Amino acid sequence: MKYLQFTLVFLFLLPGVMAHAQAKKNSGGGGGNGSSGYNTGIGLRGGGYSSGLTVKHFLGNKNGVAIEALVTTEYKARGVRFTLLGEKHKALADIKGLQFYYGAGFHAGSYQGRYYFADERYYYKGRKGDVYLVRGGAYLRDEESYVAFGADLILGLEYKLQDLPFVLGVDYKPYFDVFNGYTGFYNDAAISLRFTF
């Protein structure tokens, strides 16, 4: 099964890789927008809380502004989250293709089921009549559907491979979430790989 998946991904990416190499050869350079080295990147993002599809597109100007869209699933939840981020990119040091970026955005999604810790307390009497509090508990799962929305920040570092149409990135994306009357602040970090064109 793994070989089949690898083959399908390879066959899907091969025409794009060939077209990118030909365009680079014809133009005599790396192309791309400003210092990013590419205009659009599509790939996968794997993280702590959420993993899924990432699409980043640089706007037509040369100031390193990009829009990133994420379609992800939550860890241990069935559902989907859509995130839209505005990002500002800046070249780092003298390493061609290395960029630092930061930005903000928002998300919305829907989930069915969640894990939570149920705290159970009970008392018992000891031999001498003393009363002891015993805490027990278990992780439980409910099957309710939840609509979630909130705000996101992002801070990242990415490197555009010089001879290949790929960009490798790492990011930290804290977010504030509201769902079913509850609010929470979460820390998410991820690694992403995008095919660029």
CSV table of C-alpha atoms in Angstrom, one decimal:
chain,number,residue,atom,x,y,z
A,1,MET,CA,0.0,0.0,0.0
A,2,LYS,CA,2.8,2.4,0.8
A,3,TYR,CA,4.4,1.8,-2.6
A,4,LEU,CA,1.2,2.5,-4.3
A,5,GLN,CA,0.8,5.8,-2.4
A,6,PHE,CA,4.4,6.8,-3.2
A,7,THR,CA,3.9,5.9,-6.9
A,8,LEU,CA,0.7,8.0,-7.1
A,9,VAL,CA,2.3,11.0,-5.5
A,10,PHE,CA,5.4,10.6,-7.7
A,11,LEU,CA,3.2,10.4,-10.9
A,12,PHE,CA,1.2,13.4,-9.7
A,13,LEU,CA,4.3,15.6,-9.1
A,14,LEU,CA,6.4,14.5,-12.0
A,15,PRO,CA,4.8,16.7,-14.7
A,16,GLY,CA,5.1,19.7,-12.5
A,17,VAL,CA,8.7,19.0,-11.7
A,18,MET,CA,9.5,18.6,-15.4
A,19,ALA,CA,7.6,21.8,-16.3
A,20,HIS,CA,9.4,23.8,-13.5
A,21,ALA,CA,12.8,22.6,-14.6
A,22,GLN,CA,12.1,23.5,-18.3
A,23,ALA,CA,10.8,27.0,-17.3
A,24,LYS,CA,13.9,27.6,-15.1
A,25,LYS,CA,16.1,26.5,-18.0
A,26,ASN,CA,14.3,28.8,-20.5
A,27,SER,CA,14.3,31.8,-18.2
A,28,GLY,CA,17.9,31.4,-17.0
A,29,GLY,CA,17.0,31.9,-13.4
A,30,GLY,CA,14.9,30.8,-10.4
A,31,GLY,CA,11.9,33.1,-11.1
A,32,GLY,CA,9.5,33.5,-8.3
A,33,ASN,CA,8.3,36.5,-6.3
A,34,GLY,CA,11.0,38.7,-4.7
A,35,SER,CA,13.3,36.8,-2.5
A,36,SER,CA,10.9,33.8,-2.0
A,37,GLY,CA,12.0,32.0,-5.2
A,38,TYR,CA,8.5,30.9,-6.0
A,39,ASN,CA,5.0,32.3,-6.5
A,40,THR,CA,2.8,29.4,-5.2
A,41,GLY,CA,3.4,26.4,-3.1
A,42,ILE,CA,1.1,23.4,-2.4
A,43,GLY,CA,1.9,20.6,0.0
A,44,LEU,CA,1.4,18.9,3.4
A,45,ARG,CA,1.7,20.2,6.9
A,46,GLY,CA,2.2,17.8,9.8
A,47,GLY,CA,1.9,19.2,13.3
A,48,GLY,CA,1.1,18.6,16.9
A,49,TYR,CA,-2.6,19.6,17.0
A,50,SER,CA,-3.4,19.7,13.3
A,51,SER,CA,-2.2,18.3,10.1
A,52,GLY,CA,-3.3,18.6,6.5
A,53,LEU,CA,-3.1,20.5,3.3
A,54,THR,CA,-1.2,23.9,3.0
A,55,VAL,CA,-1.4,26.3,0.1
A,56,LYS,CA,0.8,29.5,0.1
A,57,HIS,CA,0.5,32.2,-2.6
A,58,PHE,CA,2.6,35.3,-2.8
A,59,LEU,CA,0.8,38.5,-3.9
A,60,GLY,CA,1.8,40.3,-7.1
A,61,ASN,CA,4.0,42.8,-5.3
A,62,LYS,CA,7.7,42.4,-4.4
A,63,ASN,CA,7.4,43.1,-0.6
A,64,GLY,CA,7.1,39.4,0.5
A,65,VAL,CA,3.4,39.3,1.4
A,66,ALA,CA,1.7,36.0,1.1
A,67,ILE,CA,-1.6,34.4,1.8
A,68,GLU,CA,-1.6,30.8,3.3
A,69,ALA,CA,-4.6,28.6,3.5
A,70,LEU,CA,-4.7,25.4,5.6
A,71,VAL,CA,-7.2,22.6,5.5
A,72,THR,CA,-6.5,20.4,8.5
A,73,THR,CA,-7.9,17.9,10.9
A,74,GLU,CA,-7.5,18.0,14.6
A,75,TYR,CA,-5.7,15.4,16.7
A,76,LYS,CA,-8.1,12.8,18.0
A,77,ALA,CA,-11.2,14.5,16.4
A,78,ARG,CA,-13.3,13.8,13.4
A,79,GLY,CA,-13.8,17.0,11.4
A,80,VAL,CA,-12.1,19.7,9.5
A,81,ARG,CA,-10.7,23.2,10.1
A,82,PHE,CA,-10.1,25.9,7.5
A,83,THR,CA,-7.5,28.5,8.4
A,84,LEU,CA,-6.5,31.6,6.4
A,85,LEU,CA,-3.3,33.5,7.3
A,86,GLY,CA,-1.7,36.7,6.0
A,87,GLU,CA,2.1,36.5,6.2
A,88,LYS,CA,5.1,38.8,5.8
A,89,HIS,CA,8.3,37.2,4.6
A,90,LYS,CA,11.9,38.5,5.0
A,91,ALA,CA,15.1,37.1,3.7
A,92,LEU,CA,17.5,35.9,6.3
A,93,ALA,CA,21.3,36.4,6.3
A,94,ASP,CA,23.1,35.6,3.1
A,95,ILE,CA,21.6,32.2,2.6
A,96,LYS,CA,19.7,32.2,-0.7
A,97,GLY,CA,16.2,30.8,-0.3
A,98,LEU,CA,16.1,31.0,3.5
A,99,GLN,CA,13.2,33.2,4.9
A,100,PHE,CA,11.7,34.2,8.2
A,101,TYR,CA,8.0,34.9,8.2
A,102,TYR,CA,5.3,36.1,10.6
A,103,GLY,CA,1.6,36.7,10.4
A,104,ALA,CA,-2.0,36.4,11.7
A,105,GLY,CA,-5.3,35.1,10.6
A,106,PHE,CA,-8.5,33.2,11.6
A,107,HIS,CA,-10.0,29.8,11.4
A,108,ALA,CA,-13.4,28.0,11.4
A,109,GLY,CA,-14.3,24.3,11.5
A,110,SER,CA,-16.5,21.6,12.7
A,111,TYR,CA,-15.7,18.5,14.8
A,112,GLN,CA,-17.6,15.5,16.0
A,113,GLY,CA,-16.4,13.9,19.2
A,114,ARG,CA,-13.7,15.0,21.6
A,115,TYR,CA,-11.6,13.5,24.3
A,116,TYR,CA,-11.7,15.0,27.8
A,117,PHE,CA,-10.7,14.0,31.3
A,118,ALA,CA,-13.7,13.3,33.6
A,119,ASP,CA,-12.8,13.9,37.2
A,120,GLU,CA,-14.5,11.6,39.6
A,121,ARG,CA,-14.3,12.2,43.4
A,122,TYR,CA,-15.5,9.9,46.2
A,123,TYR,CA,-14.9,9.6,49.9
A,124,TYR,CA,-14.3,6.6,52.1
A,125,LYS,CA,-13.9,6.1,55.8
A,126,GLY,CA,-10.6,4.8,57.1
A,127,ARG,CA,-10.2,2.4,60.0
A,128,LYS,CA,-10.1,5.1,62.6
A,129,GLY,CA,-13.1,7.0,61.2
A,130,ASP,CA,-11.0,9.4,59.2
A,131,VAL,CA,-12.5,10.4,55.9
A,132,TYR,CA,-10.3,10.3,52.8
A,133,LEU,CA,-10.9,12.0,49.5
A,134,VAL,CA,-10.0,9.8,46.5
A,135,ARG,CA,-9.7,11.2,43.1
A,136,GLY,CA,-10.2,9.0,40.1
A,137,GLY,CA,-10.9,9.7,36.6
A,138,ALA,CA,-10.7,8.6,33.0
A,139,TYR,CA,-10.5,9.9,29.5
A,140,LEU,CA,-13.9,9.8,28.0
A,141,ARG,CA,-15.2,10.5,24.5
A,142,ASP,CA,-18.4,12.2,23.5
A,143,GLU,CA,-20.1,12.1,20.1
A,144,GLU,CA,-21.4,15.7,20.0
A,145,SER,CA,-20.7,17.9,17.0
A,146,TYR,CA,-18.9,21.2,17.7
A,147,VAL,CA,-18.4,24.3,15.6
A,148,ALA,CA,-15.1,25.9,16.4
A,149,PHE,CA,-13.7,29.3,15.4
A,150,GLY,CA,-10.9,31.6,16.5
A,151,ALA,CA,-7.8,33.6,15.8
A,152,ASP,CA,-4.3,32.4,14.8
A,153,LEU,CA,-0.7,33.8,14.9
A,154,ILE,CA,2.2,32.2,13.0
A,155,LEU,CA,5.9,32.5,13.1
A,156,GLY,CA,8.0,30.4,10.8
A,157,LEU,CA,11.2,29.7,8.9
A,158,GLU,CA,11.3,28.2,5.4
A,159,TYR,CA,14.0,27.2,2.9
A,160,LYS,CA,13.4,27.0,-0.9
A,161,LEU,CA,15.6,24.3,-2.3
A,162,GLN,CA,17.7,25.8,-5.0
A,163,ASP,CA,17.7,23.0,-7.7
A,164,LEU,CA,14.3,21.5,-6.8
A,165,PRO,CA,10.8,22.9,-6.9
A,166,PHE,CA,10.2,22.3,-3.2
A,167,VAL,CA,10.2,24.5,-0.1
A,168,LEU,CA,10.7,23.0,3.4
A,169,GLY,CA,9.3,24.9,6.4
A,170,VAL,CA,8.9,24.8,10.1
A,171,ASP,CA,6.4,27.0,12.0
A,172,TYR,CA,4.9,27.8,15.4
A,173,LYS,CA,1.2,28.6,15.3
A,174,PRO,CA,-0.5,29.5,18.6
A,175,TYR,CA,-4.3,29.9,18.3
A,176,PHE,CA,-7.3,30.9,20.4
A,177,ASP,CA,-10.3,28.6,20.0
A,178,VAL,CA,-13.9,29.0,20.8
A,179,PHE,CA,-16.2,25.9,20.7
A,180,ASN,CA,-19.4,24.9,22.4
A,181,GLY,CA,-19.2,27.8,24.8
A,182,TYR,CA,-15.6,26.9,25.9
A,183,THR,CA,-12.5,28.9,25.1
A,184,GLY,CA,-8.9,27.9,25.0
A,185,PHE,CA,-5.4,28.9,23.9
A,186,TYR,CA,-3.4,26.2,22.2
A,187,ASN,CA,0.2,25.9,20.9
A,188,ASP,CA,0.8,24.2,17.6
A,189,ALA,CA,4.0,23.6,15.8
A,190,ALA,CA,4.5,21.9,12.4
A,191,ILE,CA,6.8,20.9,9.6
A,192,SER,CA,5.6,21.4,6.0
A,193,LEU,CA,6.8,20.5,2.5
A,194,ARG,CA,5.4,22.3,-0.5
A,195,PHE,CA,5.7,21.8,-4.2
A,196,THR,CA,6.4,25.2,-5.8
A,197,PHE,CA,5.6,26.8,-9.1
